[in-house]
């Protein structure tokens, strides 16, 4: 029999994975409050434990249909230039490289007879995904044809953490660490979650097929691992944070020394100086559409809450944090979503929880993935540019200020060919 805490944790894991598509350093954890998503949950409740078990390990929006083993995306050996925002819709280059066998790491490029072409060094400002390509500046790196990029994060060495699946054949989500040359260094596993340290040197990941949390270096080597039922929350330097529910509690784990410290339940993000943590949890209701969040002080043994807010529906207080901004001024996350089709970007002040961006009215920027820049005043967003916004029919890449001044970075693309699933075509790095 599934307990309320287990059900809450399962939903939280689901939405956190959806949030990985909208991160700053963290899949965003939006909550489904729209009638369409509630109806799905109500129907799923008829299957009770079986449905919840699937949700806990599957990919949001496609969890009911993904199965099997996903091939590791293969990169092409060719590059092309990216059109300017005023040009026509970019096209995807044809695949020219051999694919990598499923579940294995890529061979040394020299073993295939040709090395990949020189590419610019990836960073959060010059990198994004479009369909089955990764764009770094004017360079287009082709993935295996039909790859759907769910989220990506740029590492300190210019490599990437890539989470993706194939759009055909019922493939599962796959997480990989890529080298600066965009070759797979490590295939982490299927249907998992991950977080990257603010300095881009460490990756905390958990495969959906295992009960082990692993910390990797940017080159894919293993730094440490721990068997634990908790989920990925955050990592800062060599200190990892594991998200546990009310019955288990969260955990701080020093990967270097092995030391641990018990923390309050529901930790989802930790500040770069490790002095504060953000919590997020669901309020038990029939609809599961009310959420609470809080900021706690990690420097004091009692972990006092300095901010705590709850909300449901379109209440701006219904906020789900996933990362602290680079200077620790803001929490970045999501407000409500429309049936899983798009999200409301959210920025709130850490000091008092004041909503800076998001909620409703003239502060709404809807989209799928975004991050707040290091200047803490602008964000890059894969934006829903439909009018009306639902159902989502168009997608573009924009840079916006917190005062809602937005400029197109890449041209608008049509979502009409998404096959009924409103996935974005642009994906912004976390």
XYZ file of C-alpha atoms in Angstrom:
430
model
C 0.000 0.000 0.000
C 1.474 3.384 -0.971
C 1.716 5.806 1.945
C 0.998 9.573 1.578
C 4.698 10.322 2.061
C 5.670 7.857 -0.649
C 3.073 9.286 -3.008
C 4.214 12.824 -2.289
C 7.853 11.857 -2.887
C 6.952 10.106 -6.135
C 5.173 13.188 -7.454
C 7.989 15.405 -6.270
C 10.501 13.224 -8.129
C 8.361 13.385 -11.272
C 8.064 17.153 -11.248
C 11.721 17.599 -10.365
C 12.660 15.584 -13.434
C 10.376 17.760 -15.531
C 12.125 20.691 -13.927
C 15.472 19.504 -15.198
C 14.220 20.712 -18.512
C 14.050 24.168 -16.965
C 17.032 24.569 -14.866
C 19.706 26.686 -13.788
C 21.865 24.251 -12.026
C 18.428 22.014 -11.702
C 15.906 20.178 -13.653
C 12.932 23.290 -12.087
C 10.321 21.424 -10.204
C 6.959 22.690 -11.444
C 3.730 21.315 -10.007
C 0.841 20.173 -12.168
C -2.215 22.193 -11.229
C -3.979 22.407 -14.551
C -7.159 20.409 -14.952
C -5.644 18.273 -17.680
C -2.792 17.113 -15.416
C -5.165 16.630 -12.475
C -7.443 14.517 -14.639
C -4.483 12.363 -15.634
C -3.532 11.864 -12.004
C -7.097 11.024 -11.042
C -7.268 8.417 -13.791
C -3.895 7.072 -12.783
C -5.077 6.766 -9.181
C -7.294 3.899 -10.311
C -4.079 1.970 -10.819
C -2.750 3.229 -7.444
C 0.571 1.650 -6.499
C 1.453 0.478 -9.995
C 1.019 3.927 -11.484
C 2.974 5.633 -8.727
C 5.828 3.161 -9.128
C 6.064 4.005 -12.811
C 5.951 7.747 -12.166
C 8.825 7.505 -9.717
C 11.293 6.276 -12.328
C 9.979 7.630 -15.610
C 10.369 10.711 -17.749
C 7.684 13.404 -17.380
C 5.194 13.796 -20.231
C 6.208 10.462 -21.749
C 6.328 8.198 -18.690
C 3.446 6.010 -19.792
C 5.023 4.995 -23.088
C 8.837 4.898 -22.694
C 10.423 1.465 -22.443
C 13.436 -0.399 -23.718
C 17.064 0.695 -23.989
C 18.071 4.022 -25.456
C 21.056 4.199 -27.771
C 23.702 6.683 -26.778
C 23.351 9.633 -29.175
C 26.097 9.591 -31.787
C 27.685 12.818 -32.902
C 28.244 13.695 -36.536
C 31.640 14.543 -37.942
C 30.361 17.641 -39.726
C 29.404 21.141 -38.648
C 27.486 23.956 -40.259
C 26.831 27.593 -39.457
C 23.829 28.696 -37.434
C 21.473 31.120 -39.228
C 20.888 34.533 -37.695
C 17.602 35.270 -35.880
C 16.226 36.990 -38.982
C 16.811 34.000 -41.241
C 14.609 31.002 -41.921
C 14.200 28.090 -39.534
C 17.534 26.299 -38.998
C 17.891 22.881 -40.561
C 19.439 19.817 -38.991
C 22.556 18.430 -40.710
C 22.413 14.845 -41.883
C 24.083 12.253 -39.681
C 27.419 11.044 -41.018
C 28.957 9.214 -38.074
C 28.497 5.632 -36.940
C 26.258 5.238 -33.911
C 27.573 4.089 -30.554
C 26.258 0.734 -29.271
C 23.536 1.044 -26.649
C 24.690 1.345 -23.066
C 28.389 1.824 -23.863
C 30.780 4.737 -23.821
C 31.962 6.206 -27.102
C 35.240 4.872 -28.502
C 38.280 7.108 -28.872
C 37.553 9.211 -31.977
C 40.927 8.260 -33.458
C 39.850 4.612 -33.482
C 37.139 5.427 -36.013
C 39.667 6.862 -38.446
C 38.783 10.539 -38.038
C 38.781 13.032 -35.189
C 35.888 15.439 -34.673
C 36.431 18.940 -36.039
C 37.658 21.697 -33.761
C 34.738 23.359 -31.977
C 34.421 26.482 -29.849
C 34.453 25.912 -26.092
C 30.913 25.525 -24.787
C 29.578 27.797 -22.064
C 26.089 28.704 -20.844
C 25.971 31.832 -22.991
C 26.835 30.283 -26.367
C 25.280 26.804 -26.099
C 21.772 25.457 -26.636
C 20.025 22.513 -28.305
C 17.697 22.632 -31.298
C 15.941 19.413 -32.288
C 18.646 16.723 -32.613
C 21.585 19.147 -32.688
C 23.669 21.013 -30.148
C 24.651 24.558 -31.117
C 27.844 26.122 -29.768
C 28.261 29.583 -31.203
C 28.079 29.184 -34.974
C 28.895 25.477 -34.806
C 26.226 22.787 -35.213
C 26.965 19.382 -33.660
C 24.611 16.678 -34.883
C 23.303 14.003 -32.528
C 21.857 10.701 -33.616
C 18.943 11.435 -35.943
C 15.682 11.680 -34.030
C 17.283 12.464 -30.649
C 15.081 14.573 -28.368
C 17.158 16.655 -25.947
C 15.444 16.973 -22.571
C 18.071 19.053 -20.793
C 21.774 19.799 -20.799
C 24.348 21.422 -18.539
C 27.718 22.884 -19.491
C 30.657 21.676 -17.388
C 33.780 23.602 -16.371
C 35.919 21.905 -19.024
C 33.504 22.769 -21.845
C 31.926 19.320 -21.828
C 28.241 18.642 -21.251
C 25.836 16.579 -19.222
C 23.162 15.581 -21.715
C 19.794 13.980 -20.964
C 17.913 12.799 -24.028
C 15.849 10.073 -25.638
C 15.035 8.942 -29.148
C 11.767 10.298 -30.478
C 10.816 6.959 -32.027
C 10.965 3.358 -30.916
C 9.856 3.803 -27.289
C 13.358 4.655 -26.050
C 13.995 5.641 -22.445
C 15.706 8.787 -21.272
C 19.503 8.490 -21.097
C 22.029 10.630 -19.175
C 25.574 11.017 -20.507
C 28.686 13.038 -19.715
C 30.220 14.395 -22.934
C 33.785 15.576 -23.481
C 34.600 19.096 -24.751
C 34.746 17.426 -28.180
C 31.172 16.174 -27.568
C 32.013 12.484 -27.381
C 30.424 10.328 -24.683
C 32.764 9.860 -21.729
C 30.219 8.167 -19.484
C 26.744 6.746 -20.050
C 25.211 7.202 -16.594
C 21.971 5.307 -17.101
C 18.299 5.504 -17.967
C 15.413 7.503 -16.493
C 17.600 9.215 -13.936
C 18.189 12.626 -12.380
C 21.305 14.718 -11.947
C 22.671 17.981 -10.545
C 25.875 19.871 -11.358
C 27.955 21.918 -8.918
C 27.990 25.698 -9.464
C 31.613 25.571 -10.621
C 30.832 22.835 -13.143
C 33.396 20.351 -11.818
C 31.137 17.763 -10.181
C 28.039 15.835 -11.289
C 25.709 14.115 -8.805
C 23.554 11.551 -10.571
C 21.218 8.653 -9.916
C 20.085 6.246 -12.577
C 16.453 5.186 -12.557
C 17.695 1.593 -12.797
C 19.794 1.673 -9.596
C 19.607 2.729 -5.946
C 23.054 4.305 -5.968
C 23.987 7.978 -6.080
C 27.289 8.647 -7.832
C 29.488 11.741 -7.959
C 31.482 12.161 -11.184
C 34.246 14.544 -12.194
C 33.826 16.512 -15.416
C 35.909 13.880 -17.241
C 33.436 11.144 -16.310
C 35.581 9.512 -13.626
C 33.880 8.406 -10.394
C 34.691 10.481 -7.287
C 32.420 8.627 -4.880
C 29.188 6.658 -4.612
C 26.567 5.809 -2.014
C 23.637 3.413 -1.923
C 20.673 5.423 -0.682
C 16.903 5.592 -1.340
C 17.032 9.402 -1.353
C 17.049 11.390 -4.565
C 19.378 13.923 -6.178
C 19.035 17.416 -4.715
C 22.212 19.470 -5.169
C 26.006 19.376 -5.077
C 28.398 22.167 -4.081
C 32.071 21.292 -4.448
C 32.594 17.849 -2.921
C 29.497 18.085 -0.703
C 26.391 16.387 -2.086
C 22.824 16.911 -0.878
C 20.244 14.143 -1.077
C 16.504 14.843 -1.042
C 14.562 12.703 1.414
C 10.875 12.726 2.345
C 9.314 13.373 5.755
C 9.909 9.810 6.942
C 13.574 9.691 5.912
C 14.825 13.267 5.918
C 17.430 14.771 3.625
C 21.171 14.191 3.926
C 24.394 16.152 3.507
C 27.203 13.883 2.263
C 30.844 14.959 2.074
C 32.122 12.835 -0.781
C 35.759 13.508 0.103
C 35.600 12.470 3.782
C 32.484 10.313 3.822
C 30.988 12.389 6.651
C 27.209 12.861 6.660
C 24.754 15.199 8.392
C 20.995 14.822 8.687
C 19.009 17.714 7.215
C 15.324 18.658 7.069
C 13.147 16.768 4.622
C 12.572 17.993 1.071
C 15.874 19.764 0.331
C 15.918 20.698 -3.377
C 18.695 23.315 -3.633
C 21.664 24.626 -1.658
C 23.406 28.001 -1.940
C 26.930 28.270 -3.333
C 28.334 29.074 0.125
C 26.419 26.147 1.667
C 24.774 28.379 4.286
C 21.168 28.025 3.086
C 18.939 25.362 1.605
C 15.619 25.557 -0.201
C 12.867 23.075 0.639
C 9.800 22.188 -1.411
C 6.970 19.839 -0.502
C 3.382 19.046 -1.417
C 0.425 19.613 0.859
C -1.703 16.437 0.989
C -4.916 17.236 -0.906
C -7.093 15.263 -3.285
C -5.763 17.241 -6.238
C -2.143 17.411 -5.022
C -2.039 20.935 -6.463
C -0.852 22.853 -3.401
C 2.828 23.262 -2.728
C 4.947 24.829 0.009
C 8.514 26.060 -0.079
C 10.940 27.407 2.472
C 14.478 28.661 3.002
C 16.393 27.217 5.951
C 19.614 28.331 7.645
C 22.172 25.510 7.448
C 24.603 27.237 9.822
C 22.430 26.607 12.879
C 21.748 23.154 14.378
C 17.993 23.718 14.474
C 17.855 24.703 10.766
C 15.394 27.585 11.322
C 13.132 28.558 8.420
C 13.759 32.148 7.381
C 11.046 32.109 4.688
C 8.024 29.811 4.319
C 5.171 30.153 1.837
C 2.388 27.953 0.487
C 0.065 28.350 -2.464
C -2.132 26.581 -4.995
C -3.558 27.258 -8.427
C -2.390 30.553 -9.928
C -1.338 31.957 -6.563
C 2.175 33.410 -7.094
C 3.172 31.886 -3.753
C 2.830 28.497 -5.424
C 6.509 28.427 -6.306
C 8.855 25.466 -6.703
C 12.539 26.388 -6.252
C 15.356 24.473 -7.857
C 18.492 26.638 -7.605
C 20.037 29.634 -5.927
C 21.333 32.392 -8.195
C 25.097 32.787 -8.591
C 25.385 35.431 -5.848
C 22.691 33.891 -3.652
C 20.288 36.817 -3.994
C 17.464 34.871 -5.637
C 15.868 31.464 -5.864
C 15.017 30.386 -9.385
C 12.260 27.908 -10.134
C 8.781 27.492 -11.544
C 5.303 28.706 -10.816
C 2.314 26.748 -12.158
C 2.208 24.919 -15.482
C -0.573 24.432 -18.034
C -1.174 20.710 -18.241
C 2.512 19.976 -18.747
C 2.667 22.097 -21.906
C 4.615 25.082 -20.570
C 5.865 26.601 -17.334
C 5.952 29.999 -15.692
C 9.535 31.079 -15.033
C 9.922 32.113 -11.409
C 12.431 34.261 -9.542
C 11.948 35.161 -5.860
C 14.092 36.951 -3.293
C 15.856 34.649 -0.843
C 15.579 37.254 1.921
C 11.784 37.470 2.125
C 10.248 35.393 -0.708
C 9.068 38.417 -2.706
C 8.149 37.430 -6.280
C 10.439 39.213 -8.733
C 9.362 37.318 -11.850
C 6.441 34.957 -12.417
C 3.057 34.282 -10.915
C 0.489 36.034 -13.068
C -0.319 39.303 -14.816
C 2.459 41.264 -16.498
C 5.228 39.288 -14.794
C 4.591 36.073 -16.711
C 7.238 34.586 -18.992
C 6.195 31.109 -20.112
C 8.465 28.472 -21.566
C 10.249 25.190 -20.983
C 13.880 25.658 -19.968
C 15.829 28.664 -18.786
C 18.584 29.883 -16.508
C 19.338 33.099 -14.686
C 22.653 34.529 -15.886
C 25.557 35.166 -13.520
C 24.722 38.882 -13.564
C 21.473 37.981 -11.726
C 19.566 40.424 -13.933
C 18.939 38.569 -17.210
C 17.734 35.115 -18.144
C 17.967 32.967 -21.255
C 14.724 31.121 -21.955
C 13.290 28.649 -24.427
C 10.053 30.595 -24.588
C 6.508 29.722 -25.512
C 5.612 32.474 -27.993
C 2.107 31.243 -28.825
C -0.803 33.683 -28.680
C -2.791 32.462 -26.833
C -0.124 30.582 -24.884
C -2.133 27.369 -24.745
C -2.001 25.137 -26.632
C 1.655 25.911 -27.270
C 2.310 26.196 -31.012
C 5.562 28.148 -31.330
C 8.919 28.318 -29.587
C 11.843 30.732 -29.705
C 15.025 31.495 -27.814
C 14.993 34.835 -25.983
C 17.054 36.773 -23.493
C 14.939 38.703 -20.997
C 15.630 41.094 -18.168
C 13.864 40.706 -14.847
C 11.865 43.785 -15.843
C 10.428 41.817 -18.816
C 12.434 43.392 -21.648
C 12.985 40.501 -24.073
C 15.071 40.148 -27.240
C 14.994 37.230 -29.688
C 18.273 35.308 -29.782
C 17.179 32.678 -32.298
C 14.260 32.543 -34.740
C 10.807 31.249 -33.863
C 10.106 27.619 -34.766
C 6.796 25.829 -35.235
C 5.644 23.140 -32.790
C 2.855 21.867 -35.025
C 4.819 18.735 -35.972
C 5.372 17.595 -32.373
C 2.926 14.712 -32.816
C 0.529 15.919 -30.134
C 3.237 16.184 -27.462
C 4.133 19.783 -26.724
C 7.887 19.434 -26.324
C 10.060 22.456 -27.071
C 12.533 22.425 -29.912
C 14.970 24.780 -28.198
C 16.580 23.632 -24.928
C 18.625 26.027 -22.810
C 21.522 24.763 -20.641
C 21.131 24.714 -16.878
